[in-house]
CSV table of C-alpha atoms and ligand atoms in Angstrom, one decimal:
chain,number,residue,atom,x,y,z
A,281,UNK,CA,-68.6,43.7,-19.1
A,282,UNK,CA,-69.6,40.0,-18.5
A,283,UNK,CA,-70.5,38.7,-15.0
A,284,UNK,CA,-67.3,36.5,-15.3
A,285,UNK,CA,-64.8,39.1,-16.3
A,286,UNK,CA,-65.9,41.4,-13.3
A,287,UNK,CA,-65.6,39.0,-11.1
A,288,UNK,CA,-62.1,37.7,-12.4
A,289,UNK,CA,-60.6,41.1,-12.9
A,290,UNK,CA,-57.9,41.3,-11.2
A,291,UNK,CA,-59.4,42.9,-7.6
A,292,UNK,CA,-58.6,46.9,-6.9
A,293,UNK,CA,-56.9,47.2,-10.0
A,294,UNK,CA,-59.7,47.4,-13.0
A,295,UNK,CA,-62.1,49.8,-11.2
A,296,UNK,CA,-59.9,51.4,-8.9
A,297,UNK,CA,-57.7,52.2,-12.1
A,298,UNK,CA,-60.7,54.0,-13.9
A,299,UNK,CA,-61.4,56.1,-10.7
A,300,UNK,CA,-64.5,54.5,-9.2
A,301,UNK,CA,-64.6,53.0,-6.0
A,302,UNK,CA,-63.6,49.6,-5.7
A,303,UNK,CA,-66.3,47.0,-5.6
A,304,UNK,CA,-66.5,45.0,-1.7
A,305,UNK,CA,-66.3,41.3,-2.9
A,306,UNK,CA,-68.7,39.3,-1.7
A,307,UNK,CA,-69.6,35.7,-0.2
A,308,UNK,CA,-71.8,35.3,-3.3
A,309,UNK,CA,-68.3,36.0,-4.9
A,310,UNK,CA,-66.2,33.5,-3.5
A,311,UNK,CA,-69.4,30.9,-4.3
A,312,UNK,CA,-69.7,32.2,-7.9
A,313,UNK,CA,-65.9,31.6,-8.6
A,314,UNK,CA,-66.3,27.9,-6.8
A,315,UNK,CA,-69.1,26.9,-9.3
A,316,UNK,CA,-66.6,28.1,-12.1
A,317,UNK,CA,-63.4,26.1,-10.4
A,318,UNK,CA,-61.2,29.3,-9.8
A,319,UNK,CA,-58.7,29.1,-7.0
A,320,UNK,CA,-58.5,32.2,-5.0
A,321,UNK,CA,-56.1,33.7,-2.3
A,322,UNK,CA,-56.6,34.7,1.4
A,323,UNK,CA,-54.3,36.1,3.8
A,324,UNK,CA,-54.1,36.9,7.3
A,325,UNK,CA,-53.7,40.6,8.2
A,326,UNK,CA,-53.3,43.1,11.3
A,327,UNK,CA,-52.7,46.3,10.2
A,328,UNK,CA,-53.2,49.1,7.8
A,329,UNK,CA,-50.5,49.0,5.5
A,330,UNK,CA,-50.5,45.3,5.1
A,331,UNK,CA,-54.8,45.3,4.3
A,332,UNK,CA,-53.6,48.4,1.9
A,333,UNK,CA,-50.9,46.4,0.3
A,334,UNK,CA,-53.0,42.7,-0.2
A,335,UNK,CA,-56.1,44.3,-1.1
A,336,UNK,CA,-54.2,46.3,-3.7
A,337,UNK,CA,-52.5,43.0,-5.0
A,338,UNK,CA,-55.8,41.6,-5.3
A,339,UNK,CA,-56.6,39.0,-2.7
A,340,UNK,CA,-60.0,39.3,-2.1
A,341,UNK,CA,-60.3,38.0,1.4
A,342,UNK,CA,-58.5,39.2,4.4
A,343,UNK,CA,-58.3,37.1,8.0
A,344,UNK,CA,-57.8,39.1,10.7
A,345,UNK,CA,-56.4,35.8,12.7
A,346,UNK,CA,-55.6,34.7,16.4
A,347,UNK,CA,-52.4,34.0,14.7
A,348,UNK,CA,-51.9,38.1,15.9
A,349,UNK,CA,-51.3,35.9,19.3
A,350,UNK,CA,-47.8,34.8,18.3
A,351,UNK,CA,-47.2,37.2,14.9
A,352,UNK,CA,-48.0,40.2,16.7
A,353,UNK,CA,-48.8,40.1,20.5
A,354,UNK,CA,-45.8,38.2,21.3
A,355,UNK,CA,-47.5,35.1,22.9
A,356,UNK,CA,-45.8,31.4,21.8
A,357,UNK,CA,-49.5,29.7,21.0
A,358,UNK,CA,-52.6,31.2,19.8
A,359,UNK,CA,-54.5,30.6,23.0
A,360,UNK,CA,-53.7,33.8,25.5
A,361,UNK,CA,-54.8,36.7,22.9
A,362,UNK,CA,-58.1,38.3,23.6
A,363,UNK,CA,-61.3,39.8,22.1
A,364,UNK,CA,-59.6,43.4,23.5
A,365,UNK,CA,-56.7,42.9,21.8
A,366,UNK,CA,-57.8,41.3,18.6
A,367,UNK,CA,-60.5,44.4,18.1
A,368,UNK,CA,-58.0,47.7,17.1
A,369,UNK,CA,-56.7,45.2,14.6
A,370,UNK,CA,-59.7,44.1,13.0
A,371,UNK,CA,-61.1,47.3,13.1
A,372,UNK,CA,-57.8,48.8,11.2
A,373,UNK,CA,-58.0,46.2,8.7
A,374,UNK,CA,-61.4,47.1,7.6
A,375,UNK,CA,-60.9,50.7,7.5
A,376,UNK,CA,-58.2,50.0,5.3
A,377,UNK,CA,-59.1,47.4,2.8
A,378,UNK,CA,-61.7,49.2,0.2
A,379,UNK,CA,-62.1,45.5,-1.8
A,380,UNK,CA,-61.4,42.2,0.1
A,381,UNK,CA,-63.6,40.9,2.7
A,382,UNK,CA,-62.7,40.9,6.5
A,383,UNK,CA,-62.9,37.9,8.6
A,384,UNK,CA,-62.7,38.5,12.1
A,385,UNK,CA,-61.0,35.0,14.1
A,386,UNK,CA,-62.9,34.4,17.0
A,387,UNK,CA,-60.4,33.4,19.6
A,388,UNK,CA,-59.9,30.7,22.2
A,389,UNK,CA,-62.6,31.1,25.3
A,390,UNK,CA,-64.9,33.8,23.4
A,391,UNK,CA,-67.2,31.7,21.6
A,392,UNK,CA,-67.3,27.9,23.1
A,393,UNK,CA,-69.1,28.5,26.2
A,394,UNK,CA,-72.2,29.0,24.4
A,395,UNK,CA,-74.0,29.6,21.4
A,396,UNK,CA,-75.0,32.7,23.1
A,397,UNK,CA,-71.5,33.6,24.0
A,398,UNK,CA,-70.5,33.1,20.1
A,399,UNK,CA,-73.1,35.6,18.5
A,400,UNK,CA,-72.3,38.1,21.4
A,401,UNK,CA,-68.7,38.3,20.0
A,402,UNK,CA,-69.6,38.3,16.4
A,403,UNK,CA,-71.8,41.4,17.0
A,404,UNK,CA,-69.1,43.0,18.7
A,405,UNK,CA,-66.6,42.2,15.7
A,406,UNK,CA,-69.1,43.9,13.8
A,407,UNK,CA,-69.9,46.3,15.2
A,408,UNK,CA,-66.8,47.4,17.0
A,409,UNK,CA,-64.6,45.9,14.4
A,410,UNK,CA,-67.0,46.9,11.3
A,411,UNK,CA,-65.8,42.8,10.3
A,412,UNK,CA,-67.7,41.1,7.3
A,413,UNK,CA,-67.5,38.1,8.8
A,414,UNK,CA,-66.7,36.2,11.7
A,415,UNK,CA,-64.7,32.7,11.9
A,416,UNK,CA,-64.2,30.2,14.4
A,417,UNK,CA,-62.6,26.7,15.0
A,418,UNK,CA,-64.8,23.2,15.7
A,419,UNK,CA,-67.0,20.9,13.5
A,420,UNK,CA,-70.1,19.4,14.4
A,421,UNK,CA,-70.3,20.2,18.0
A,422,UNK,CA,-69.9,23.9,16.8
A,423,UNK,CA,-72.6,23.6,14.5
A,424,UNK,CA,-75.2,25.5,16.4
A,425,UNK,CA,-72.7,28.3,17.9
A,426,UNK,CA,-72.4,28.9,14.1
A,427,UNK,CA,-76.2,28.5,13.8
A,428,UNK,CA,-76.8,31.0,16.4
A,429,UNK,CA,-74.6,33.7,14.6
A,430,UNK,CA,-75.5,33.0,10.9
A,431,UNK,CA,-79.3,33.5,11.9
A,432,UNK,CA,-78.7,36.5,13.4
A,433,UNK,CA,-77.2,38.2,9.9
A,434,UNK,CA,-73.7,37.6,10.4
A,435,UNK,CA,-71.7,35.2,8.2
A,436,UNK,CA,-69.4,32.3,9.2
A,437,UNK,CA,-67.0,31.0,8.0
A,438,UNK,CA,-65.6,27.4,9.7
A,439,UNK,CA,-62.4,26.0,10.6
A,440,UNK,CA,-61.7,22.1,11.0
A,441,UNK,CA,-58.9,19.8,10.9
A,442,UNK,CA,-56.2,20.9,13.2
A,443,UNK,CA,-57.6,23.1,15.3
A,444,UNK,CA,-54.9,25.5,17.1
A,445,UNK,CA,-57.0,26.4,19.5
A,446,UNK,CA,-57.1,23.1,20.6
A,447,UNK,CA,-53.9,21.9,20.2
A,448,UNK,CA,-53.4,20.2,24.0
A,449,UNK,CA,-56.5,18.5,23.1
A,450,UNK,CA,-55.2,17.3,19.7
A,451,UNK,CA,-52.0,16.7,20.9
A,452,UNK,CA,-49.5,19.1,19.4
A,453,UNK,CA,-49.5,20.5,15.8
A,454,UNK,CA,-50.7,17.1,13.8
A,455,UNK,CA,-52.6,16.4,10.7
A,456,UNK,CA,-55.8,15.5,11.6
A,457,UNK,CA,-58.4,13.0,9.4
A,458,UNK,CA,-55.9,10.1,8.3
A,459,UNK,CA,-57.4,7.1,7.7
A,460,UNK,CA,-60.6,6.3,9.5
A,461,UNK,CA,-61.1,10.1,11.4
A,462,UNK,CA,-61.2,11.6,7.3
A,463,UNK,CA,-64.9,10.7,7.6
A,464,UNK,CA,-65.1,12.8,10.6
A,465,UNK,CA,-63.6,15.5,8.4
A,466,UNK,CA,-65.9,14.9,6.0
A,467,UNK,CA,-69.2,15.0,8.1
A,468,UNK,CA,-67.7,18.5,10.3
A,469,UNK,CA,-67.8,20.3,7.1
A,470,UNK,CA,-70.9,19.2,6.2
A,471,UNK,CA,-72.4,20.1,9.7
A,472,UNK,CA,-70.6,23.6,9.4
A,473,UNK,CA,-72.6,23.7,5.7
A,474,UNK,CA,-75.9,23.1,7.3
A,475,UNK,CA,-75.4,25.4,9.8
A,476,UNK,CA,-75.1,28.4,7.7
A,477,UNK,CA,-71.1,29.0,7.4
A,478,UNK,CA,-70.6,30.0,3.8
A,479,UNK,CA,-66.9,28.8,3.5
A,480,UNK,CA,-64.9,26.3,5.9
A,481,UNK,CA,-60.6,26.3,6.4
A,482,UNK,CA,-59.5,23.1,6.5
A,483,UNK,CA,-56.1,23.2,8.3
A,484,UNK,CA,-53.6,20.8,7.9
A,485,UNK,CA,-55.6,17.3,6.6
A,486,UNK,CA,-54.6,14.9,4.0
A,487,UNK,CA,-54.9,15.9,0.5
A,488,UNK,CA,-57.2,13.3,-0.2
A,489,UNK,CA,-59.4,14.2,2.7
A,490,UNK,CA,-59.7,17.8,1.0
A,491,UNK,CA,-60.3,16.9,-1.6
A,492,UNK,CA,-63.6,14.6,-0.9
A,493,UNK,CA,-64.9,17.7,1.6
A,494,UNK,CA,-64.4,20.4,-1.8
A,495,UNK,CA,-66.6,18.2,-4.1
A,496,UNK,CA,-69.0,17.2,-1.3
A,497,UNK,CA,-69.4,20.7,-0.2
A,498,UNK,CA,-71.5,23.2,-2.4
A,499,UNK,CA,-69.5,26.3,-0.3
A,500,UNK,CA,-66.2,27.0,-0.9
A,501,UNK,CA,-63.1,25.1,1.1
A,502,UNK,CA,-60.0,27.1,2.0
A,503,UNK,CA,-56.7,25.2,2.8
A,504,UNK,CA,-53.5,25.3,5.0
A,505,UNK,CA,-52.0,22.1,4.5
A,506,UNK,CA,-54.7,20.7,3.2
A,507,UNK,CA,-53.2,20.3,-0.4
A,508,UNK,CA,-54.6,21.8,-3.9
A,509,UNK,CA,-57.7,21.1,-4.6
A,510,UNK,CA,-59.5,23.5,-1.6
A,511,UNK,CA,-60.9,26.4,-3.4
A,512,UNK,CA,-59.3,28.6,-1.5
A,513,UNK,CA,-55.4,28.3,0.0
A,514,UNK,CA,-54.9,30.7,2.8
A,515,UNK,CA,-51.4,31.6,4.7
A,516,UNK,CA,-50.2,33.8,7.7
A,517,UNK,CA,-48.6,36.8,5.8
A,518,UNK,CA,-45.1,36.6,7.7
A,519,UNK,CA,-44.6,32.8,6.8
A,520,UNK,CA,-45.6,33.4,3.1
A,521,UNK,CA,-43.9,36.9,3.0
A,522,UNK,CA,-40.7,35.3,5.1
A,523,UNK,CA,-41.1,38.6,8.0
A,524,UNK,CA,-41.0,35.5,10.4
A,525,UNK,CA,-37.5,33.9,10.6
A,526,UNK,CA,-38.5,30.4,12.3
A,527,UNK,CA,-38.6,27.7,10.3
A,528,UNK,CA,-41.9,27.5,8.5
A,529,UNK,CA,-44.5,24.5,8.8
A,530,UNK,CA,-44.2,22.4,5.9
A,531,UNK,CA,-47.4,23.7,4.5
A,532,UNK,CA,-45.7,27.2,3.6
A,533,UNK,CA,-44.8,28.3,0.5
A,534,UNK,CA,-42.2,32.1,0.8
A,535,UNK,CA,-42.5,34.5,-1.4
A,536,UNK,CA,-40.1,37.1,-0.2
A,537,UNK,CA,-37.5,37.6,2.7
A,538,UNK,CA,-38.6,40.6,4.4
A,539,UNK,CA,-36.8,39.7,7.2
A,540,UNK,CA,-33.6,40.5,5.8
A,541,UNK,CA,-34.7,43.7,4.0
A,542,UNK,CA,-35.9,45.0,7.0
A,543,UNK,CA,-32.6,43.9,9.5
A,544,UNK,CA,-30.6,45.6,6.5
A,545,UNK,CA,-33.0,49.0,6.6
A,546,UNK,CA,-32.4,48.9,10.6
A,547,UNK,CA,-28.7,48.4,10.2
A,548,UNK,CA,-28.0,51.0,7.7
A,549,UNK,CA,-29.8,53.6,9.7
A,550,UNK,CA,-28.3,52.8,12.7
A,551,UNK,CA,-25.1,52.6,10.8
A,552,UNK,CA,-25.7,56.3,9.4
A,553,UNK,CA,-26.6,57.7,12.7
A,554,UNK,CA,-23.3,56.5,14.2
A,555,UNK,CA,-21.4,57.5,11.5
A,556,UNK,CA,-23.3,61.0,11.1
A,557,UNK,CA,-23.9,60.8,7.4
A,558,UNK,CA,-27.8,61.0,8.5
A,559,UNK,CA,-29.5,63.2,8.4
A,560,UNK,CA,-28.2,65.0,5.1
A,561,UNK,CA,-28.4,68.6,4.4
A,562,UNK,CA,-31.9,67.4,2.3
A,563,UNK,CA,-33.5,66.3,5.9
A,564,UNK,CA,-32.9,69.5,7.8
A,565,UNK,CA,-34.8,72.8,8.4
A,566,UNK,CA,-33.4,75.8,8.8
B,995,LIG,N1,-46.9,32.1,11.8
B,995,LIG,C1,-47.9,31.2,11.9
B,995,LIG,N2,-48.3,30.4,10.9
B,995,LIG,C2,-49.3,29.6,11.0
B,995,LIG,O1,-49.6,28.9,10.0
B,995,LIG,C3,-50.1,29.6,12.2
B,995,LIG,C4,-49.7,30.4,13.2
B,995,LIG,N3,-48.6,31.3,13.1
B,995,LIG,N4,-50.4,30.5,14.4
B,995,LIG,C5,-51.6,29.8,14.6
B,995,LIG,C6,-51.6,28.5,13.8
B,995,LIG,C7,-50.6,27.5,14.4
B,995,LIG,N5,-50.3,26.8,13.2
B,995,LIG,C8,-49.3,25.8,13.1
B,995,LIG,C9,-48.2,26.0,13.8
B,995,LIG,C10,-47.2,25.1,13.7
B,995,LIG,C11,-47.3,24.0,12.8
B,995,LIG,C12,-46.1,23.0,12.7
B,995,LIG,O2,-45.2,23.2,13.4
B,995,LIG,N6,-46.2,22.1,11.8
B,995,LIG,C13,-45.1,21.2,11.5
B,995,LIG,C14,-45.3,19.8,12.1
B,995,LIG,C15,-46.4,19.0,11.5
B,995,LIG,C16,-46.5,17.6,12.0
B,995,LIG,O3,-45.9,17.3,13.0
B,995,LIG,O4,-47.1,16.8,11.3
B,995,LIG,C17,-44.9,21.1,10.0
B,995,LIG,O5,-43.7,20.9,9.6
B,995,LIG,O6,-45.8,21.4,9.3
B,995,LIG,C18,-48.4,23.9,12.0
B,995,LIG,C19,-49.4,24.8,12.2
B,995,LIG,C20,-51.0,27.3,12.0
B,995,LIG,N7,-51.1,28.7,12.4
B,996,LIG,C1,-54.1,30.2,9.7
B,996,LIG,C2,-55.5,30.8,9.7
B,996,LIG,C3,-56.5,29.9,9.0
B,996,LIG,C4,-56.0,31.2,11.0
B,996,LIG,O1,-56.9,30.7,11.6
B,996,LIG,C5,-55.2,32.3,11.7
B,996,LIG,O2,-54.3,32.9,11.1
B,996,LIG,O3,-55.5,32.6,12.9
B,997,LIG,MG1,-57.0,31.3,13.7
């Protein structure tokens, strides 16, 4: 088998399918498949069945987000959830996904105090959370937080554009690098390049923008809003999966409308419970 083909096979299923252990896909991967212009897939996830399920479908990288702030936690922004919380979930998702890599999010107040502070949570993401990788949100003035972790083994991966974390800073949910600020775009990811991070999510900047930071940028771009020409395109899994019922930002695409077939599973059991026709003679022990 060629070097392309095993790296385009379509992940868990070729190997996995012959009985050997899936192969872990790697950042030299994901930088392999942007010299050869292929697009690939990331999605967020926070449990098992959901890493089982995406690593099975074949996406190779899984983000263990902040986004578990307001898709799982309960919380309206990103900015309340913890390292504490965040950690069970990042450590469920790598025990569960035998292929794709796990990111672990760094979130809001455990990384920008120092650079310090930022490789003392990676280490516990990998260690506790047995991540792959760690992310976290800034450009240039980031640059040696990311410097600090990536020397120390553990690889990056950046976040520029609109940056949730800040979003009282950057004044709501806004596209960020129109007109003259795209050259600040531009120069973050370069910044976040030089400092190690071996892939860089730009969230929600002009198309054109994106663009200009994939071709400038020998590692790989992953968008969310930032049009089609990232390498990567990444989405929370409830908005592309439609579990989450509010109206989606723009920038989501749904797939499916789990919503609804889970409301109609709850209803017909509750409806079957009430009406005694479960649990059936085939459900009970004698
Ligand atoms: N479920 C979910 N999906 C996400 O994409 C997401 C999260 N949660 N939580 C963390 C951040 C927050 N993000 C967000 C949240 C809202 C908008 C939003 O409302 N966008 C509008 C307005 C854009 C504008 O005003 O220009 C849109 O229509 O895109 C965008 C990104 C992206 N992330
Ligand atoms: C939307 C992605 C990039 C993210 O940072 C998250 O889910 O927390
Ligand atoms: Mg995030």
């Amino acid at each position: 088998m060629s070097d392309t083909q095993e790296v385009s096979a379509p992940y868990g299923s070729g190997a996995a399918a012959q009985g050997k252990p899936a192969k872990r896909v790697r950042i030299h991967h994901l930088h392999e498949m942007k010299s050869r212009g292929e697009h690939w897939p990331m999605l967020t996830a926070y449990d098992m069945y959901t890493a089982e399920l995406f690593d099975e479908a074949g996406i190779p990288v899984l983000l263990v987000g902040d986004s578990a702030s307001n898709n799982v936690y309960g919380y309206d922004t990103s900015l309340p959830v913890t390292v504490d919380e965040l950690m069970p979930l990042v450590a469920a998702v790598s025990r569960s996904a035998k292929r794709a890599l796990v990111v672990a999010d760094l979130p809001f107040g455990s990384y920008q105090l120092s650079p310090e502070q930022a490789l003392a949570t990676a280490v516990r993401f990998m260690k506790e959370g047995r991540a792959h990788a760690v992310k976290l949100e800034g450009g240039s003035a980031f640059a040696p937080h990311v410097k600090a972790i990536t020397t120390a083994g553990v690889p990056v991966m950046g976040h520029i554009g609109f940056t949730p974390q800040s979003e009282h800073n950057l004044g709501g949910y806004r596209v960020q690098g129109r007109g003259d600020t795209g050259d600040q775009v531009v120069a973050d990811a370069l910044a976040l390049q030089e400092a190690g991070a071996f892939a860089v999510v730009m969230e929600m900047v002009p198309a054109e923008v994106a663009k200009r930071v994939t071709h400038e940028l020998r590692v790989p771009t992953v968008g969310i809003g930032a049009g089609p020409d990232c390498d990567g395109q990444v989405l929370v899994w409830q908005d592309m999966a439609g579990l989450r019922r509010a109206k989606p930002p723009r920038f989501v695409k749904r797939y499916a409308d789990v919503a609804s077939v889970l409301l109609g599973a709850a209803r017909d059991f509750a409806e079957d419970v009430r009406s005694r026709e479960f649990p059936g003679p085939e459900h009970v022990f004698h």
